[in-house]
Coordinates of C-alpha atoms in Angstrom, one line a residue:
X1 CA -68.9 82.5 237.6
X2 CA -70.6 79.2 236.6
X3 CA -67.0 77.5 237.1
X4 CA -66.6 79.1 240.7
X5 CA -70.6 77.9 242.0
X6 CA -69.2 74.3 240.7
X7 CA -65.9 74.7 242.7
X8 CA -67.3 75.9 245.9
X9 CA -70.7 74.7 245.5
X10 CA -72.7 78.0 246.9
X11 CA -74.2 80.8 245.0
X12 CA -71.7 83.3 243.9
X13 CA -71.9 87.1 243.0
X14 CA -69.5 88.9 241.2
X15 CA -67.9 93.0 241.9
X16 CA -66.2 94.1 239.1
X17 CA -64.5 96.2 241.8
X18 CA -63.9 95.4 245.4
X19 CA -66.8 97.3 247.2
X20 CA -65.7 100.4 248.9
X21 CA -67.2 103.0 251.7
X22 CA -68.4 105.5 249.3
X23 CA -70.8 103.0 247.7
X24 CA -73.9 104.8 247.2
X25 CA -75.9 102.0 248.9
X26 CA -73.8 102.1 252.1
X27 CA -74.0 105.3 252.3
X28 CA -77.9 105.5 252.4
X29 CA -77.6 102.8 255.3
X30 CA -74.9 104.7 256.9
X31 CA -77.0 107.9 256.8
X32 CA -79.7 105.7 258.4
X33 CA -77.3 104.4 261.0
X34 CA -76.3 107.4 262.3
X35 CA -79.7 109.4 262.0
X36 CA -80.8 106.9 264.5
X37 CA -78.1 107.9 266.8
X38 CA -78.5 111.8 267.4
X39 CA -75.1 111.5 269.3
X40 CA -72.8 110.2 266.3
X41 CA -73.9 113.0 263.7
X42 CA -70.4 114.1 262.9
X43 CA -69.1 110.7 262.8
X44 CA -67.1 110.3 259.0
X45 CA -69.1 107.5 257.4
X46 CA -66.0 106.6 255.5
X47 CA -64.3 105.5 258.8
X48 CA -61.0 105.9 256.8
X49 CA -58.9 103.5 259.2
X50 CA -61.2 100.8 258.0
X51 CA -59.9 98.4 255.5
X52 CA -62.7 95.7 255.9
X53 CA -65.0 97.1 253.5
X54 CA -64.4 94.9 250.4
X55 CA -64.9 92.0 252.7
X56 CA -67.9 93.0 254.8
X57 CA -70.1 95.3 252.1
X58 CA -71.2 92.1 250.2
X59 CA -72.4 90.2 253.4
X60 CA -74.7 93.4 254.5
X61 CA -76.0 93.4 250.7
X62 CA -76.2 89.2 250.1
X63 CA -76.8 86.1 252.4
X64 CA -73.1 85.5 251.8
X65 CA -70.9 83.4 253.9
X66 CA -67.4 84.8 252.8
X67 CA -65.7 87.1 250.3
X68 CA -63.0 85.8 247.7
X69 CA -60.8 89.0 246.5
X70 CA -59.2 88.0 243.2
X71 CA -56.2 90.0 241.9
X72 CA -54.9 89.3 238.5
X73 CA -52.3 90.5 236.1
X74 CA -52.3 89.1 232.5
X75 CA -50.1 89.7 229.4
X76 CA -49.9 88.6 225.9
X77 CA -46.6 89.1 223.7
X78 CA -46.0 87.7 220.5
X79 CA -42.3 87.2 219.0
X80 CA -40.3 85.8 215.9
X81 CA -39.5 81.9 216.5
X82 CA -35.8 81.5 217.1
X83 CA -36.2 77.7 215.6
X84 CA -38.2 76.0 213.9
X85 CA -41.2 74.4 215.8
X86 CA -40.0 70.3 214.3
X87 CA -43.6 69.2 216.0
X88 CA -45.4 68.2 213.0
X89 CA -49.2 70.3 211.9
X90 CA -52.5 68.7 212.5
X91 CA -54.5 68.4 209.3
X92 CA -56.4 71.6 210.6
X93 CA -53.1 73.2 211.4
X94 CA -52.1 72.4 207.6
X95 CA -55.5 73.4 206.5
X96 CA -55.3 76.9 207.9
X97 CA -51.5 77.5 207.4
X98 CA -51.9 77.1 203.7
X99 CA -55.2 79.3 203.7
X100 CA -52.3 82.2 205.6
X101 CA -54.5 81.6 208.9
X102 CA -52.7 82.1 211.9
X103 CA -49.0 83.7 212.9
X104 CA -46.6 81.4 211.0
X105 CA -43.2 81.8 211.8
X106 CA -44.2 83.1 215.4
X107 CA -45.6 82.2 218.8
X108 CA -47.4 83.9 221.3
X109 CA -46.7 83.8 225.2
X110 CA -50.0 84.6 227.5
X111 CA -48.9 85.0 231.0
X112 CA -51.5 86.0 233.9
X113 CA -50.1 86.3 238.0
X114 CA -51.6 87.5 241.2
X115 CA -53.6 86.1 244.1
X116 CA -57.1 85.0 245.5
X117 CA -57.4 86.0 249.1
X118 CA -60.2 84.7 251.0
X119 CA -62.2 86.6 253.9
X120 CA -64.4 84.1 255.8
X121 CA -66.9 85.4 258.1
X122 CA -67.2 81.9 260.0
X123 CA -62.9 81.7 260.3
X124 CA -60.4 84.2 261.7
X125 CA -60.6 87.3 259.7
X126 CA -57.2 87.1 258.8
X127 CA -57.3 86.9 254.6
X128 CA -55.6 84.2 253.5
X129 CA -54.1 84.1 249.9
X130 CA -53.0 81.8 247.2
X131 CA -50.6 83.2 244.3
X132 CA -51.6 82.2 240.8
X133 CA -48.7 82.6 238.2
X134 CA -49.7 80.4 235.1
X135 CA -47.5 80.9 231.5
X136 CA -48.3 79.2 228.3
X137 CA -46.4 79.4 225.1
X138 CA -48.2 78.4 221.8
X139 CA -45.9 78.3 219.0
X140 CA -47.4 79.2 215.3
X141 CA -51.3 79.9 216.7
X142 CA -54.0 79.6 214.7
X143 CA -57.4 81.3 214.7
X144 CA -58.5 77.8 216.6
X145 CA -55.5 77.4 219.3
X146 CA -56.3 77.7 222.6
X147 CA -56.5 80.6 224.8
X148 CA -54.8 80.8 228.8
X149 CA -57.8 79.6 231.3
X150 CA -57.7 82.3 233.7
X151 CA -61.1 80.9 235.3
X152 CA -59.1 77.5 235.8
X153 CA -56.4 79.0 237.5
X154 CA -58.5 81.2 239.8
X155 CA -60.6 78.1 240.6
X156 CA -57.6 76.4 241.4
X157 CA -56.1 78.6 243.4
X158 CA -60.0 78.5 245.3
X159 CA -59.6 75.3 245.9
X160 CA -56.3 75.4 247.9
X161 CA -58.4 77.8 250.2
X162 CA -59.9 76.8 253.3
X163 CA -63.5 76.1 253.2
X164 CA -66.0 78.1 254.5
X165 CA -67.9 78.1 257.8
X166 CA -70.7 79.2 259.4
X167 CA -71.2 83.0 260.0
X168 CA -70.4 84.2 263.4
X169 CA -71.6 87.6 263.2
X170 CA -71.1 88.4 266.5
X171 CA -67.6 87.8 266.4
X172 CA -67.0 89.6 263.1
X173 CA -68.8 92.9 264.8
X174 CA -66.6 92.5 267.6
X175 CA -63.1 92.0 265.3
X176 CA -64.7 95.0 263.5
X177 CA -65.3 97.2 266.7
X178 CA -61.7 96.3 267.1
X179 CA -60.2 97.0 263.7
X180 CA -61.3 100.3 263.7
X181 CA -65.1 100.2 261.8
X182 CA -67.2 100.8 264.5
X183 CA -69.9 102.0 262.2
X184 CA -69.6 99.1 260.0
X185 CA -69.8 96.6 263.0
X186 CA -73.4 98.4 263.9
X187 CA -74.2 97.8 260.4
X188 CA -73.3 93.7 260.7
X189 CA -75.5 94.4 264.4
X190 CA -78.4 95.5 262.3
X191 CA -78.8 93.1 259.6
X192 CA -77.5 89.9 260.6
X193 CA -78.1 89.5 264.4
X194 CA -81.5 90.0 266.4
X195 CA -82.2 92.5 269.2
X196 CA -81.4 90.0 272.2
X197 CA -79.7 91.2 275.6
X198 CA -76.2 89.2 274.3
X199 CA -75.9 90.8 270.9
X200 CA -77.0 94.3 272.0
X201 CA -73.5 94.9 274.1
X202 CA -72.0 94.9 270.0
X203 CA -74.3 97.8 269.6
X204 CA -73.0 99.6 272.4
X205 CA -69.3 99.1 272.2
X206 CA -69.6 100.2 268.4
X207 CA -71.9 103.8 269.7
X208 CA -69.6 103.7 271.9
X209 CA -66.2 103.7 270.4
X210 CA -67.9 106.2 267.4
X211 CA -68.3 108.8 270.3
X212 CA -64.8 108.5 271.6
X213 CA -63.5 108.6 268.1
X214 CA -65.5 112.1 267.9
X215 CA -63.8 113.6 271.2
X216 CA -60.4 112.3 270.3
X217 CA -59.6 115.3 268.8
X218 CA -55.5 115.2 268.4
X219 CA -55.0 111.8 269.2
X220 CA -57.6 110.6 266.6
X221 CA -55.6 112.5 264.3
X222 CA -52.1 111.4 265.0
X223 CA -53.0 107.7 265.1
X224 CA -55.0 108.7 261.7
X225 CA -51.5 110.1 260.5
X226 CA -49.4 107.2 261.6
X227 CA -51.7 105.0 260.0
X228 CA -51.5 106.3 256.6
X229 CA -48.0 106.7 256.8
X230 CA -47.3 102.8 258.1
X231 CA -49.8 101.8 255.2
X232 CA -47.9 104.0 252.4
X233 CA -44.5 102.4 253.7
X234 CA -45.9 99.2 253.4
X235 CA -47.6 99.6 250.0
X236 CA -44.3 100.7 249.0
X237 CA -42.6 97.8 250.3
X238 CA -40.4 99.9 252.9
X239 CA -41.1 97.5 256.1
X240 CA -38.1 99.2 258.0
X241 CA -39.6 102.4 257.3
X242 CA -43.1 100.9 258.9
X243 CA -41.3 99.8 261.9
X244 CA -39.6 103.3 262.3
X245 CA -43.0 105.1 262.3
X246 CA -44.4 102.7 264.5
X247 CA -41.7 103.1 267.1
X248 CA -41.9 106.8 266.8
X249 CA -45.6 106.3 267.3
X250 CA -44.7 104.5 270.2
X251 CA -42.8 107.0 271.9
X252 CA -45.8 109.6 271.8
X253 CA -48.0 111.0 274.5
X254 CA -51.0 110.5 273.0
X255 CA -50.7 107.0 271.1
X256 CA -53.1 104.0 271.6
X257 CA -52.1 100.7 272.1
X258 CA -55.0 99.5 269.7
X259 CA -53.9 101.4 267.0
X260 CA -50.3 100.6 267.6
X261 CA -51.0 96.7 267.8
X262 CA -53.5 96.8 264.2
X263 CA -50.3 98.6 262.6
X264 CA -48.2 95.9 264.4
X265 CA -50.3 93.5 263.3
X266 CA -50.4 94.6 259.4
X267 CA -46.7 95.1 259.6
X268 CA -46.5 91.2 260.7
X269 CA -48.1 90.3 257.6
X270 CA -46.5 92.2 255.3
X271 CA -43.2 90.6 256.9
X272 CA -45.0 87.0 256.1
X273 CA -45.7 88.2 252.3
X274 CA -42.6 89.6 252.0
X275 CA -40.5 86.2 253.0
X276 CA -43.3 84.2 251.0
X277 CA -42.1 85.7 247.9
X278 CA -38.3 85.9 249.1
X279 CA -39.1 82.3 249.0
X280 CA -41.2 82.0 246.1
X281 CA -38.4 84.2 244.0
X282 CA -35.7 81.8 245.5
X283 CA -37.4 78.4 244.8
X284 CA -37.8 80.0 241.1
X285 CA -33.8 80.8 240.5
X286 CA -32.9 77.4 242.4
X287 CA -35.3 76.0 239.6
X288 CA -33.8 78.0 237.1
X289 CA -30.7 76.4 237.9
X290 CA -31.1 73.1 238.6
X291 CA -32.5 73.0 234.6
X292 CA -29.3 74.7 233.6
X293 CA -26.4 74.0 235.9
X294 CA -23.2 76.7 235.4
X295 CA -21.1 73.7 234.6
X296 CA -23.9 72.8 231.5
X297 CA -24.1 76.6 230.7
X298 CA -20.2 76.9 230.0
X299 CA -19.6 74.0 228.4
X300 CA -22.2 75.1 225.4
X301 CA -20.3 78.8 225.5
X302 CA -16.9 77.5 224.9
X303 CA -18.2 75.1 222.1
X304 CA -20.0 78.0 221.0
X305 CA -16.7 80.2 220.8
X306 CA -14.8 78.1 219.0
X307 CA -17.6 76.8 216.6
X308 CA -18.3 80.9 215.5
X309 CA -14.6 82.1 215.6
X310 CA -14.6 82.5 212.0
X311 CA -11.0 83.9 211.8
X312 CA -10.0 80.5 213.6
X313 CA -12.0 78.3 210.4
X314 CA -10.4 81.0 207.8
X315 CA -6.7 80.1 209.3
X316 CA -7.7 76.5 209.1
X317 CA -9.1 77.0 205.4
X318 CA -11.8 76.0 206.1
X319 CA -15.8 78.3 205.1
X320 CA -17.1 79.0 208.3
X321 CA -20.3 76.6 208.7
X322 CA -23.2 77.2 211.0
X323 CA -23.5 74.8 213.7
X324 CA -26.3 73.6 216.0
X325 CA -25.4 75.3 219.6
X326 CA -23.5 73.3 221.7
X327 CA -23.0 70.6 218.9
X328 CA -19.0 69.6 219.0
X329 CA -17.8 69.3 215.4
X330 CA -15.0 66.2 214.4
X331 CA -12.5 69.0 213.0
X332 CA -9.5 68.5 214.3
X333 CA -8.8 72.4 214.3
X334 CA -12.3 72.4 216.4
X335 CA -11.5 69.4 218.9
X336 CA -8.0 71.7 219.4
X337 CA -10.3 74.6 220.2
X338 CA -12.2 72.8 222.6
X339 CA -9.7 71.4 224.2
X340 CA -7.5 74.4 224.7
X341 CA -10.5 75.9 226.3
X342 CA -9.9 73.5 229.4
X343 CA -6.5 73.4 229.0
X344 CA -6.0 77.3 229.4
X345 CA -8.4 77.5 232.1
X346 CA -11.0 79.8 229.8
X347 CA -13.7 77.5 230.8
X348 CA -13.0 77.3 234.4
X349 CA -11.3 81.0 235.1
X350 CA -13.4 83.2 232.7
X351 CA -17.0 81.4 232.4
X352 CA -17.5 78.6 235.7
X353 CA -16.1 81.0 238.7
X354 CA -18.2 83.9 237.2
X355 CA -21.4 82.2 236.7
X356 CA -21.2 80.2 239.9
X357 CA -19.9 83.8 242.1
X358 CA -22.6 85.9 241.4
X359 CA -26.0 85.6 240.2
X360 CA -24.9 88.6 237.9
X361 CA -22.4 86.4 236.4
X362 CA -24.9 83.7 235.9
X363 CA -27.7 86.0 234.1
X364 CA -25.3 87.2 231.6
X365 CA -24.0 84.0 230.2
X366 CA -27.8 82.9 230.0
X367 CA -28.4 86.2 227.9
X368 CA -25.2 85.2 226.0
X369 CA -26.7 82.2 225.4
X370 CA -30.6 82.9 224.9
X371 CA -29.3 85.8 222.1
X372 CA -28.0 83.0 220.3
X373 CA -30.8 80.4 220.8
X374 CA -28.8 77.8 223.0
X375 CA -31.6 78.1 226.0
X376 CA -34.9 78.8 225.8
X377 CA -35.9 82.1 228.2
X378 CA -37.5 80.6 231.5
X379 CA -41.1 81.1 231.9

């Protein structure tokens, strides 16, 4: 937390979960809220069409000016080295290795991936996001190596954000009344803005759209239907399935254009996400292979082939020798090998045109060649 109020320089209080509509305290305003309205007594407090509530809870609890969401995954896996690490020990790492402190002969890989998304009451309330995906590798640990600085990486990642603005509370209870929370809008109404003729017409569009949503009847709950299913497709990553519900929503009697246009709108963003990390994924293989090109990647397997075919050194007599991978050898029944590789077209028929076809192709020869510790497995 400290880390955070130094990066954004404001007061910051921590959820352990994101706050949701059955949160005892909102509940006892919610209660209060619509005891003071005789007419919205059946209204569902939960307003389950409402997906603001992580965002807006904190600002009707704290004098908060927006809401950072952070999502993380982390994992920690330790494995056998495949070489040995030739950086030389510290005098501590020396001092601990020969008291048997730490994992010798290992190293351990701490990973940690998700996003901060940002909702600012002062900006459009569109979240924003940045990913995080930070992997560090410490060979041979000891009880003294360093740990992966998740609190770095989400401060980071806070930093790329936009900054914050001033609250417009009026606008957000307006974007509310809009995005289907009526009841949470009236609650922005009553703690944030006074009592004035310009901020009461909130209060009535919010009573307002509450008592239509109670005389809806069937159309309330086909719009509530469509929405769930749109929002499973889309958790699910099935955005063609989203757009078929939507359109079949479209085609009925009873649907409203609001409703339609929030879906349309959610579906639009998924789209956005979903080509970010098309992209994201894409910029990661093209990496991938601009470390290790297909023409780099087959040259070490064909040296490789030669330098393990044992039956090849026994017909030479010659003992099989292990060799560094990729390392040519000044045999001349090796520099043969080599050569006949190119000259037979092994290297270009049945190891270039198969990595460079597919990206099938491609993945197996770098498992062919992470088994036997050529290439190190990409991060």
């Amino acid at each position: 937390m400290s880390l955070l109020e130094q990066k954004t320089g404001r007061r910051v209080f921590l959820f352990s979960a994101p706050p949701a509509s059955t949160d005892a305290q909102w509940q006892t305003v919610a209660a209060s809220l619509l005891k003071a309205n005789p007419s919205l007594a059946r209204y569902d407090p939960h307003e389950p069409r409402c997906t603001a509530y992580w965002a807006v809870l904190p600002t009707l609890e704290h004098d908060v000016e927006g809401v950072y969401r952070v999502s993380l995954d982390y994992s920690e896996a330790t494995r056998p080295l495949t070489e040995p690490d030739p950086t030389p020990r510290t005098g501590v790492q020396e001092f601990l290795h020969a008291l048997d402190v730490g994992s010798h002969g290992s190293e351990r890989k701490e990973s940690v991936s998700g996003t901060v998304a940002l909702f600012s009451i002062g900006a459009s309330p569109d979240s924003p996001s940045i990913p995080i995906s930070r992997t560090v590798t410490f060979v041979e640990p000891t009880l003294l190596a360093p740990r992966l600085d998740i609190a770095s990486a989400v401060a980071e990642a806070i930093g790329m954000l936009p900054p914050l603005r001033s609250p417009d509370w009026d606008d957000l209870g307006r974007w509310l009344v809009s995005s289907e929370c009526p009841l949470l809008a009236l609650g922005v109404y009553e703690t944030h803005l006074d009592h004035a003729a310009g901020h009461r017409k909130l209060k009535m569009e919010a009573v307002a759209t509450m008592q239509r949503g109670l005389t809806a009847g069937p159309v309330r709950q086909l719009a509530q239907d469509t929405s769930a299913r749109v929002h499973a497709a889309l958790h699910a990553g099935n955005l063609s399935d989203a757009e078929a519900v939507l359109a079949q929503y479209d085609q009925q009697p009873g649907h409203q254009p609001r409703t339609a246009a929030m879906l349309r709108r959610r579906l639009e963003s998924a789209r956005r996400h979903a080509a970010a990390d098309q992209k994201r994924a894409a910029d990661a293989r093209q990496a991938k292979e601009d470390r290790y090109s297909c023409q780099l990647l087959c040259g070490l397997h064909m040296v490789e082939l030669c330098n393990n075919d044992k039956v090849l050194w026994n017909r030479s007599g010659r003992t099989w020798e292990a060799t560094p991978c990729g390392k040519r050898r000044p045999e001349p029944f090796l520099v043969e090998c080599y050569r006949q590789q190119w000259l037979t077209g092994t290297f270009h028929e049945s190891c270039l045109l198969p990595c460079q076809g597919t990206a099938d192709g491609r993945d197996k020869l770098m498992r062919i060649l992470q088994d036997a510790g050529c290439v190190r497995e990409s991060s």
